[in-house]
């Protein structure tokens, strides 16, 4: 396999992309450099991340490359096992007694999770009236439409509705939202931006992080996410999550309006990797959690091949929970993915496959083991549930860790 030479920002040897892919990345780089020039030489890191991930036709999530599975950059729980979506459908069935029989998914990607939930609803005769997918990418919507063509309940939306009663699901959605980078120095906390890096010949050669040196009210408010910010050492670099928080407030407003209009409850279930704030901002985590994924390689350089690699940060679940509660929702549960799936009945779903049918049972059992194991996804991934007008069944509360937020 051909390898790329290490960039100045890290010592890596990664699979080389095709010529067409490199051309797409250079086109995106040109757009970002133009944006930086138009903004007097610097843009917030959150804007760089937004452009790298979501620029139409060129960004990582809005382009046409394969993201998931063996040929992509990473694997998600739905891609690993259809039992993940089947378990979510079983959870939904229990909640439909208190809400409208509708689901709204954000970040549907290839449509695999929707397919598994819809298939389980069909097989188990779970009354699902409509399955909404909020999708901004035309390329992703086309993939989803092909995969879900046999399910007439699916409705695509280009924006969040003003009111909704039902179940909102987001699997690995929050971690892909642009973050702000902040760094502590002797002068205090500074928001970091991105500028164009000039080579010795005065030509543009890439990007670099620079201090933005402004103390706006918004900048100061961001630091309230960080517990004991004043006690952290100089040089401490981390992320704060204003877009994530704003998104959660919008979800809360939508669910509260749906409850007020219909009298039926609403629930938002977020599955992602992250920490509560007191674990997120530990002194030893002094370079933050920002991570990039390219062809199943993880590395820390966000300026490497923009548009061809994923850029993520862990979720601050405390900040998300506070945003939802302050907007009127109830904190229903915070737990590990293993705790949620066990409470949702994944072992019962697995037990439908006869153990003597080893060709089916062993792969399914191995996948469930990865979803539940503390050494795999079971502990790294967490589940945050907020809602209004809904009480969770007792099984979903057995492993609750809300006190740790």
Tab-separated table of C-alpha atoms in Angstrom:
chain	number	residue	atom	x	y	z
A	1	UNK	CA	0.000	0.000	0.000
A	2	UNK	CA	1.279	3.446	-0.865
A	3	UNK	CA	1.846	5.777	2.057
A	4	UNK	CA	1.829	9.530	2.421
A	5	UNK	CA	4.850	11.290	3.773
A	6	UNK	CA	4.407	12.742	7.259
A	7	UNK	CA	3.093	16.291	7.341
A	8	UNK	CA	4.861	18.980	9.394
A	9	UNK	CA	2.101	18.696	12.011
A	10	UNK	CA	2.539	15.032	12.890
A	11	UNK	CA	4.664	11.991	12.175
A	12	UNK	CA	2.270	9.687	10.351
A	13	UNK	CA	2.310	7.259	7.483
A	14	UNK	CA	-1.193	6.980	6.042
A	15	UNK	CA	-2.782	5.390	2.969
A	16	UNK	CA	-2.552	7.739	0.013
A	17	UNK	CA	-5.863	8.952	-1.446
A	18	UNK	CA	-6.713	8.824	-5.120
A	19	UNK	CA	-5.819	11.712	-7.412
A	20	UNK	CA	-9.503	12.696	-7.588
A	21	UNK	CA	-9.777	12.729	-3.786
A	22	UNK	CA	-6.646	14.863	-3.473
A	23	UNK	CA	-8.104	17.287	-6.005
A	24	UNK	CA	-11.279	17.609	-3.909
A	25	UNK	CA	-9.180	18.309	-0.816
A	26	UNK	CA	-7.164	20.995	-2.641
A	27	UNK	CA	-10.389	22.647	-3.831
A	28	UNK	CA	-11.647	22.750	-0.259
A	29	UNK	CA	-8.319	24.112	0.965
A	30	UNK	CA	-8.611	26.930	-1.591
A	31	UNK	CA	-12.089	27.827	-0.292
A	32	UNK	CA	-10.898	27.840	3.310
A	33	UNK	CA	-7.886	30.026	2.479
A	34	UNK	CA	-10.264	32.447	0.693
A	35	UNK	CA	-12.500	32.557	3.756
A	36	UNK	CA	-9.500	33.281	5.977
A	37	UNK	CA	-8.396	36.099	3.665
A	38	UNK	CA	-11.903	37.586	3.677
A	39	UNK	CA	-11.905	37.517	7.504
A	40	UNK	CA	-8.696	39.527	7.915
A	41	UNK	CA	-6.401	36.532	8.179
A	42	UNK	CA	-8.073	34.333	10.785
A	43	UNK	CA	-11.276	32.335	11.298
A	44	UNK	CA	-12.471	30.568	14.478
A	45	UNK	CA	-11.496	26.922	14.645
A	46	UNK	CA	-15.198	26.062	14.722
A	47	UNK	CA	-15.603	27.677	11.296
A	48	UNK	CA	-12.640	25.730	9.918
A	49	UNK	CA	-14.133	22.493	11.273
A	50	UNK	CA	-17.534	23.358	9.834
A	51	UNK	CA	-16.064	23.952	6.376
A	52	UNK	CA	-13.896	20.817	6.515
A	53	UNK	CA	-16.883	18.646	7.383
A	54	UNK	CA	-19.918	20.268	5.764
A	55	UNK	CA	-18.973	22.394	2.719
A	56	UNK	CA	-21.388	21.262	-0.035
A	57	UNK	CA	-19.861	18.584	-2.326
A	58	UNK	CA	-16.392	19.042	-0.791
A	59	UNK	CA	-16.747	18.572	2.981
A	60	UNK	CA	-16.214	15.237	4.656
A	61	UNK	CA	-19.889	14.583	5.432
A	62	UNK	CA	-21.313	16.280	2.340
A	63	UNK	CA	-18.963	14.719	-0.220
A	64	UNK	CA	-19.397	11.404	-1.990
A	65	UNK	CA	-16.755	9.183	-0.380
A	66	UNK	CA	-17.548	6.098	1.681
A	67	UNK	CA	-17.263	6.911	5.384
A	68	UNK	CA	-18.288	3.722	7.172
A	69	UNK	CA	-17.240	0.091	7.267
A	70	UNK	CA	-14.150	-1.690	6.012
A	71	UNK	CA	-13.718	0.666	3.042
A	72	UNK	CA	-14.322	3.818	5.064
A	73	UNK	CA	-12.707	5.629	7.968
A	74	UNK	CA	-14.474	4.185	11.007
A	75	UNK	CA	-17.187	1.759	12.099
A	76	UNK	CA	-20.289	2.670	14.096
A	77	UNK	CA	-22.530	0.493	16.249
A	78	UNK	CA	-25.305	0.189	13.603
A	79	UNK	CA	-22.754	-0.927	11.017
A	80	UNK	CA	-21.441	-3.513	13.478
A	81	UNK	CA	-24.759	-5.220	14.242
A	82	UNK	CA	-28.416	-4.943	13.258
A	83	UNK	CA	-29.242	-5.865	16.866
A	84	UNK	CA	-28.267	-2.342	17.909
A	85	UNK	CA	-31.124	-0.829	15.898
A	86	UNK	CA	-33.467	-3.665	16.844
A	87	UNK	CA	-32.884	-2.872	20.521
A	88	UNK	CA	-33.601	0.815	19.932
A	89	UNK	CA	-36.878	-0.202	18.281
A	90	UNK	CA	-37.783	-2.236	21.364
A	91	UNK	CA	-37.044	0.790	23.562
A	92	UNK	CA	-39.203	2.939	21.278
A	93	UNK	CA	-42.104	0.506	21.606
A	94	UNK	CA	-42.080	0.972	25.384
A	95	UNK	CA	-41.987	4.760	25.064
A	96	UNK	CA	-44.753	4.958	22.438
A	97	UNK	CA	-47.297	4.426	25.233
A	98	UNK	CA	-46.435	7.970	26.373
A	99	UNK	CA	-45.552	9.686	23.078
A	100	UNK	CA	-46.678	9.806	19.482
A	101	UNK	CA	-45.556	6.662	17.554
A	102	UNK	CA	-42.981	8.613	15.607
A	103	UNK	CA	-39.176	8.716	15.446
A	104	UNK	CA	-36.894	11.503	14.250
A	105	UNK	CA	-33.281	10.663	13.484
A	106	UNK	CA	-30.420	13.123	13.124
A	107	UNK	CA	-27.163	12.071	11.483
A	108	UNK	CA	-28.683	9.090	9.675
A	109	UNK	CA	-25.579	8.599	7.509
A	110	UNK	CA	-25.965	5.574	5.273
A	111	UNK	CA	-29.445	4.857	6.636
A	112	UNK	CA	-28.338	1.619	8.317
A	113	UNK	CA	-29.732	2.461	11.762
A	114	UNK	CA	-33.048	3.577	10.267
A	115	UNK	CA	-33.214	0.363	8.229
A	116	UNK	CA	-32.653	-1.798	11.314
A	117	UNK	CA	-35.187	0.097	13.439
A	118	UNK	CA	-37.808	-0.012	10.689
A	119	UNK	CA	-37.159	-3.698	10.023
A	120	UNK	CA	-37.582	-4.528	13.704
A	121	UNK	CA	-40.780	-2.501	13.889
A	122	UNK	CA	-42.088	-4.425	10.889
A	123	UNK	CA	-41.035	-7.817	12.241
A	124	UNK	CA	-42.304	-7.216	15.798
A	125	UNK	CA	-45.425	-5.310	14.682
A	126	UNK	CA	-44.400	-2.181	16.565
A	127	UNK	CA	-46.808	0.599	15.537
A	128	UNK	CA	-44.520	3.222	13.972
A	129	UNK	CA	-46.482	5.879	12.109
A	130	UNK	CA	-43.639	7.955	10.673
A	131	UNK	CA	-39.847	7.912	10.678
A	132	UNK	CA	-38.403	11.361	10.041
A	133	UNK	CA	-34.806	11.850	8.912
A	134	UNK	CA	-33.395	15.359	9.161
A	135	UNK	CA	-30.807	15.452	6.389
A	136	UNK	CA	-29.028	18.433	4.847
A	137	UNK	CA	-26.790	16.494	2.456
A	138	UNK	CA	-28.337	15.649	-0.897
A	139	UNK	CA	-25.746	12.920	-1.470
A	140	UNK	CA	-26.536	11.220	1.856
A	141	UNK	CA	-30.267	11.566	1.317
A	142	UNK	CA	-29.938	9.779	-2.037
A	143	UNK	CA	-28.152	6.880	-0.326
A	144	UNK	CA	-30.783	6.732	2.387
A	145	UNK	CA	-33.647	6.812	-0.118
A	146	UNK	CA	-32.201	3.822	-1.944
A	147	UNK	CA	-31.718	1.816	1.244
A	148	UNK	CA	-35.108	2.693	2.725
A	149	UNK	CA	-37.229	2.566	-0.437
A	150	UNK	CA	-39.391	-0.254	0.946
A	151	UNK	CA	-40.486	1.700	4.027
A	152	UNK	CA	-43.256	4.215	3.237
A	153	UNK	CA	-43.150	5.608	6.792
A	154	UNK	CA	-39.899	7.465	6.073
A	155	UNK	CA	-40.132	11.233	5.591
A	156	UNK	CA	-37.089	13.407	4.890
A	157	UNK	CA	-36.813	16.898	6.348
A	158	UNK	CA	-34.297	19.591	5.452
A	159	UNK	CA	-34.674	21.339	8.807
A	160	UNK	CA	-35.897	20.700	12.315
A	161	UNK	CA	-39.666	21.221	12.744
A	162	UNK	CA	-40.946	23.691	15.322
A	163	UNK	CA	-42.817	21.003	17.271
A	164	UNK	CA	-42.493	17.240	17.604
A	165	UNK	CA	-43.857	14.575	19.925
A	166	UNK	CA	-42.091	11.258	19.691
A	167	UNK	CA	-38.568	9.900	19.985
A	168	UNK	CA	-35.497	11.769	18.761
A	169	UNK	CA	-32.428	9.616	18.118
A	170	UNK	CA	-28.873	10.716	17.428
A	171	UNK	CA	-26.092	8.119	17.218
A	172	UNK	CA	-22.651	9.743	16.985
A	173	UNK	CA	-24.171	13.093	16.040
A	174	UNK	CA	-22.956	15.402	18.794
A	175	UNK	CA	-19.274	14.479	18.407
A	176	UNK	CA	-19.319	15.704	14.792
A	177	UNK	CA	-20.508	19.204	15.670
A	178	UNK	CA	-17.864	21.942	15.310
A	179	UNK	CA	-16.110	22.921	18.528
A	180	UNK	CA	-14.165	25.945	19.682
A	181	UNK	CA	-10.586	25.455	20.835
A	182	UNK	CA	-9.431	27.423	23.867
A	183	UNK	CA	-6.016	27.609	25.498
A	184	UNK	CA	-4.909	28.952	28.874
A	185	UNK	CA	-1.884	31.213	29.199
A	186	UNK	CA	-0.524	33.585	31.816
A	187	UNK	CA	-2.860	36.233	30.394
A	188	UNK	CA	-5.909	33.969	30.769
A	189	UNK	CA	-7.971	31.899	28.380
A	190	UNK	CA	-7.752	32.549	24.654
A	191	UNK	CA	-9.924	31.267	21.839
A	192	UNK	CA	-7.874	29.761	19.019
A	193	UNK	CA	-8.394	30.417	15.340
A	194	UNK	CA	-7.012	29.178	12.051
A	195	UNK	CA	-4.828	31.217	9.716
A	196	UNK	CA	-3.085	30.432	6.447
A	197	UNK	CA	0.502	29.275	6.886
A	198	UNK	CA	3.056	30.829	4.570
A	199	UNK	CA	6.116	28.950	3.339
A	200	UNK	CA	9.605	30.463	3.066
A	201	UNK	CA	8.744	31.500	-0.500
A	202	UNK	CA	5.723	33.478	0.763
A	203	UNK	CA	3.299	31.063	-0.894
A	204	UNK	CA	0.417	29.514	1.047
A	205	UNK	CA	1.311	26.024	2.249
A	206	UNK	CA	-1.323	25.049	4.803
A	207	UNK	CA	-3.019	26.124	8.015
A	208	UNK	CA	-1.940	26.858	11.581
A	209	UNK	CA	-3.559	27.596	14.925
A	210	UNK	CA	-3.263	31.167	16.203
A	211	UNK	CA	-4.600	33.111	19.155
A	212	UNK	CA	-7.677	35.209	18.423
A	213	UNK	CA	-7.102	37.380	21.488
A	214	UNK	CA	-10.604	38.678	21.941
A	215	UNK	CA	-12.609	38.535	25.172
A	216	UNK	CA	-16.173	38.773	23.889
A	217	UNK	CA	-19.134	37.985	26.130
A	218	UNK	CA	-19.666	34.807	24.120
A	219	UNK	CA	-16.038	33.788	24.602
A	220	UNK	CA	-16.239	34.319	28.370
A	221	UNK	CA	-19.541	32.389	28.522
A	222	UNK	CA	-17.929	29.398	26.825
A	223	UNK	CA	-15.540	28.967	29.732
A	224	UNK	CA	-18.411	28.279	32.133
A	225	UNK	CA	-18.391	24.740	30.662
A	226	UNK	CA	-15.005	24.092	32.272
A	227	UNK	CA	-15.106	23.189	35.975
A	228	UNK	CA	-12.338	24.887	37.974
A	229	UNK	CA	-11.010	26.583	34.833
A	230	UNK	CA	-8.835	28.892	36.933
A	231	UNK	CA	-7.030	25.922	38.517
A	232	UNK	CA	-5.932	24.348	35.234
A	233	UNK	CA	-2.263	24.867	34.250
A	234	UNK	CA	-0.966	27.319	31.671
A	235	UNK	CA	-0.715	25.713	28.241
A	236	UNK	CA	-3.886	23.698	28.822
A	237	UNK	CA	-5.716	23.294	25.485
A	238	UNK	CA	-9.227	21.937	25.219
A	239	UNK	CA	-12.568	22.223	23.459
A	240	UNK	CA	-15.820	23.932	24.349
A	241	UNK	CA	-19.084	23.174	22.600
A	242	UNK	CA	-21.360	26.147	21.796
A	243	UNK	CA	-22.936	24.541	18.709
A	244	UNK	CA	-23.669	21.324	20.593
A	245	UNK	CA	-25.302	23.337	23.380
A	246	UNK	CA	-27.326	25.468	20.954
A	247	UNK	CA	-28.508	22.355	19.129
A	248	UNK	CA	-29.694	20.784	22.382
A	249	UNK	CA	-31.638	23.933	23.242
A	250	UNK	CA	-33.348	23.768	19.836
A	251	UNK	CA	-34.242	20.100	20.396
A	252	UNK	CA	-35.674	20.983	23.796
A	253	UNK	CA	-37.753	23.814	22.336
A	254	UNK	CA	-39.116	21.447	19.667
A	255	UNK	CA	-40.059	18.729	22.183
A	256	UNK	CA	-41.592	21.199	24.625
A	257	UNK	CA	-43.709	22.673	21.827
A	258	UNK	CA	-44.785	19.196	20.727
A	259	UNK	CA	-45.837	18.328	24.257
A	260	UNK	CA	-47.759	21.577	24.630
A	261	UNK	CA	-49.600	21.090	21.326
A	262	UNK	CA	-50.439	17.390	21.554
A	263	UNK	CA	-50.298	16.547	25.242
A	264	UNK	CA	-48.013	13.663	24.310
A	265	UNK	CA	-44.474	13.263	25.560
A	266	UNK	CA	-41.183	13.514	23.747
A	267	UNK	CA	-37.757	11.959	24.320
A	268	UNK	CA	-34.264	12.644	22.961
A	269	UNK	CA	-31.738	9.782	23.064
A	270	UNK	CA	-28.092	10.643	22.364
A	271	UNK	CA	-25.536	7.865	21.956
A	272	UNK	CA	-21.940	9.014	21.669
A	273	UNK	CA	-18.474	8.918	23.168
A	274	UNK	CA	-17.659	11.480	25.820
A	275	UNK	CA	-17.492	12.305	29.494
A	276	UNK	CA	-19.206	14.330	32.192
A	277	UNK	CA	-17.478	17.693	32.637
A	278	UNK	CA	-15.456	16.732	35.726
A	279	UNK	CA	-13.888	13.874	33.728
A	280	UNK	CA	-13.608	15.810	30.459
A	281	UNK	CA	-11.501	18.666	31.826
A	282	UNK	CA	-8.995	16.696	33.868
A	283	UNK	CA	-5.571	18.338	34.337
A	284	UNK	CA	-3.878	15.431	32.550
A	285	UNK	CA	-6.118	15.824	29.478
A	286	UNK	CA	-4.180	18.961	28.599
A	287	UNK	CA	-4.419	18.628	24.809
A	288	UNK	CA	-8.168	18.086	24.696
A	289	UNK	CA	-9.975	15.274	22.915
A	290	UNK	CA	-9.938	16.430	19.284
A	291	UNK	CA	-9.260	13.456	17.024
A	292	UNK	CA	-9.257	12.764	13.289
A	293	UNK	CA	-10.077	9.529	11.473
A	294	UNK	CA	-8.817	8.539	8.047
A	295	UNK	CA	-9.040	5.006	6.621
A	296	UNK	CA	-9.242	3.469	10.118
A	297	UNK	CA	-6.224	5.474	11.318
A	298	UNK	CA	-6.705	7.894	14.221
A	299	UNK	CA	-4.456	10.941	14.576
A	300	UNK	CA	-4.605	14.485	16.043
A	301	UNK	CA	-3.946	16.728	12.995
A	302	UNK	CA	-7.133	18.549	11.831
A	303	UNK	CA	-5.275	20.204	8.928
A	304	UNK	CA	-4.403	16.943	7.202
A	305	UNK	CA	-6.333	16.424	3.929
A	306	UNK	CA	-9.345	18.631	4.782
A	307	UNK	CA	-12.522	17.120	3.414
A	308	UNK	CA	-11.107	13.587	3.319
A	309	UNK	CA	-10.924	12.875	7.042
A	310	UNK	CA	-13.363	13.003	9.923
A	311	UNK	CA	-12.744	15.527	12.718
A	312	UNK	CA	-14.429	14.875	16.050
A	313	UNK	CA	-14.298	15.799	19.721
A	314	UNK	CA	-15.684	13.939	22.698
A	315	UNK	CA	-19.054	15.113	24.010
A	316	UNK	CA	-19.323	17.091	27.231
A	317	UNK	CA	-22.473	15.347	28.477
A	318	UNK	CA	-22.799	17.676	31.448
A	319	UNK	CA	-23.054	20.719	29.166
A	320	UNK	CA	-25.604	18.980	26.920
A	321	UNK	CA	-27.706	17.881	29.898
A	322	UNK	CA	-27.660	21.350	31.458
A	323	UNK	CA	-28.718	22.935	28.157
A	324	UNK	CA	-31.672	20.571	27.877
A	325	UNK	CA	-32.767	20.976	31.489
A	326	UNK	CA	-32.472	24.774	31.398
A	327	UNK	CA	-34.709	24.726	28.309
A	328	UNK	CA	-37.388	22.776	30.184
A	329	UNK	CA	-36.645	19.085	29.656
A	330	UNK	CA	-36.245	16.449	32.357
A	331	UNK	CA	-32.978	14.560	32.734
A	332	UNK	CA	-34.217	10.969	32.463
A	333	UNK	CA	-31.001	8.946	32.331
A	334	UNK	CA	-27.273	9.022	31.754
A	335	UNK	CA	-25.566	5.667	31.448
A	336	UNK	CA	-23.054	3.624	29.488
A	337	UNK	CA	-23.953	2.121	26.128
A	338	UNK	CA	-23.726	-1.313	27.745
A	339	UNK	CA	-26.158	-0.328	30.488
A	340	UNK	CA	-28.603	1.154	27.986
A	341	UNK	CA	-28.531	-1.826	25.612
A	342	UNK	CA	-28.876	-4.350	28.433
A	343	UNK	CA	-31.805	-2.386	29.866
A	344	UNK	CA	-33.297	-2.166	26.378
A	345	UNK	CA	-33.246	-5.935	25.978
A	346	UNK	CA	-30.407	-6.638	23.541
A	347	UNK	CA	-29.768	-10.076	25.053
A	348	UNK	CA	-33.410	-10.996	24.474
A	349	UNK	CA	-33.116	-9.855	20.863
A	350	UNK	CA	-29.968	-11.958	20.455
A	351	UNK	CA	-31.732	-14.978	22.005
A	352	UNK	CA	-34.138	-15.099	19.051
A	353	UNK	CA	-31.272	-16.604	17.039
A	354	UNK	CA	-30.981	-20.317	17.957
A	355	UNK	CA	-27.578	-20.962	19.542
A	356	UNK	CA	-27.272	-24.164	17.528
A	357	UNK	CA	-27.419	-22.071	14.338
A	358	UNK	CA	-23.743	-21.243	14.715
A	359	UNK	CA	-23.387	-19.530	11.325
A	360	UNK	CA	-25.855	-16.847	12.437
A	361	UNK	CA	-25.481	-16.921	16.203
A	362	UNK	CA	-21.693	-16.647	16.584
A	363	UNK	CA	-21.239	-13.477	14.473
A	364	UNK	CA	-24.236	-11.867	16.175
A	365	UNK	CA	-22.977	-12.838	19.623
A	366	UNK	CA	-19.485	-11.517	18.876
A	367	UNK	CA	-20.938	-8.202	17.690
A	368	UNK	CA	-23.055	-7.870	20.828
A	369	UNK	CA	-19.964	-8.585	22.902
A	370	UNK	CA	-18.188	-5.637	21.231
A	371	UNK	CA	-21.179	-3.378	21.829
A	372	UNK	CA	-21.293	-4.299	25.533
A	373	UNK	CA	-17.682	-4.958	26.525
A	374	UNK	CA	-15.979	-2.288	28.687
A	375	UNK	CA	-12.837	-2.914	26.618
A	376	UNK	CA	-14.708	-2.157	23.371
A	377	UNK	CA	-17.706	0.197	22.966
A	378	UNK	CA	-19.685	-0.653	26.098
A	379	UNK	CA	-18.017	1.852	28.412
A	380	UNK	CA	-16.479	4.365	26.010
A	381	UNK	CA	-19.899	5.217	24.569
A	382	UNK	CA	-22.504	6.838	26.781
A	383	UNK	CA	-26.247	7.399	26.444
A	384	UNK	CA	-27.986	10.589	27.564
A	385	UNK	CA	-31.787	10.654	27.624
A	386	UNK	CA	-33.799	13.836	28.143
A	387	UNK	CA	-37.523	14.303	27.689
A	388	UNK	CA	-40.827	15.840	28.657
A	389	UNK	CA	-44.039	14.117	29.693
A	390	UNK	CA	-42.303	10.724	29.770
A	391	UNK	CA	-41.112	8.328	32.471
A	392	UNK	CA	-38.572	5.672	31.516
A	393	UNK	CA	-39.343	2.005	32.178
A	394	UNK	CA	-37.549	0.609	35.209
A	395	UNK	CA	-35.246	-1.579	33.116
A	396	UNK	CA	-33.658	1.501	31.533
A	397	UNK	CA	-32.932	3.007	34.947
A	398	UNK	CA	-31.041	0.057	36.414
A	399	UNK	CA	-27.648	1.389	35.329
A	400	UNK	CA	-28.376	5.124	35.648
A	401	UNK	CA	-25.394	7.379	36.402
A	402	UNK	CA	-27.098	10.760	36.299
A	403	UNK	CA	-25.472	11.651	39.623
A	404	UNK	CA	-22.088	11.654	37.871
A	405	UNK	CA	-23.031	14.532	35.573
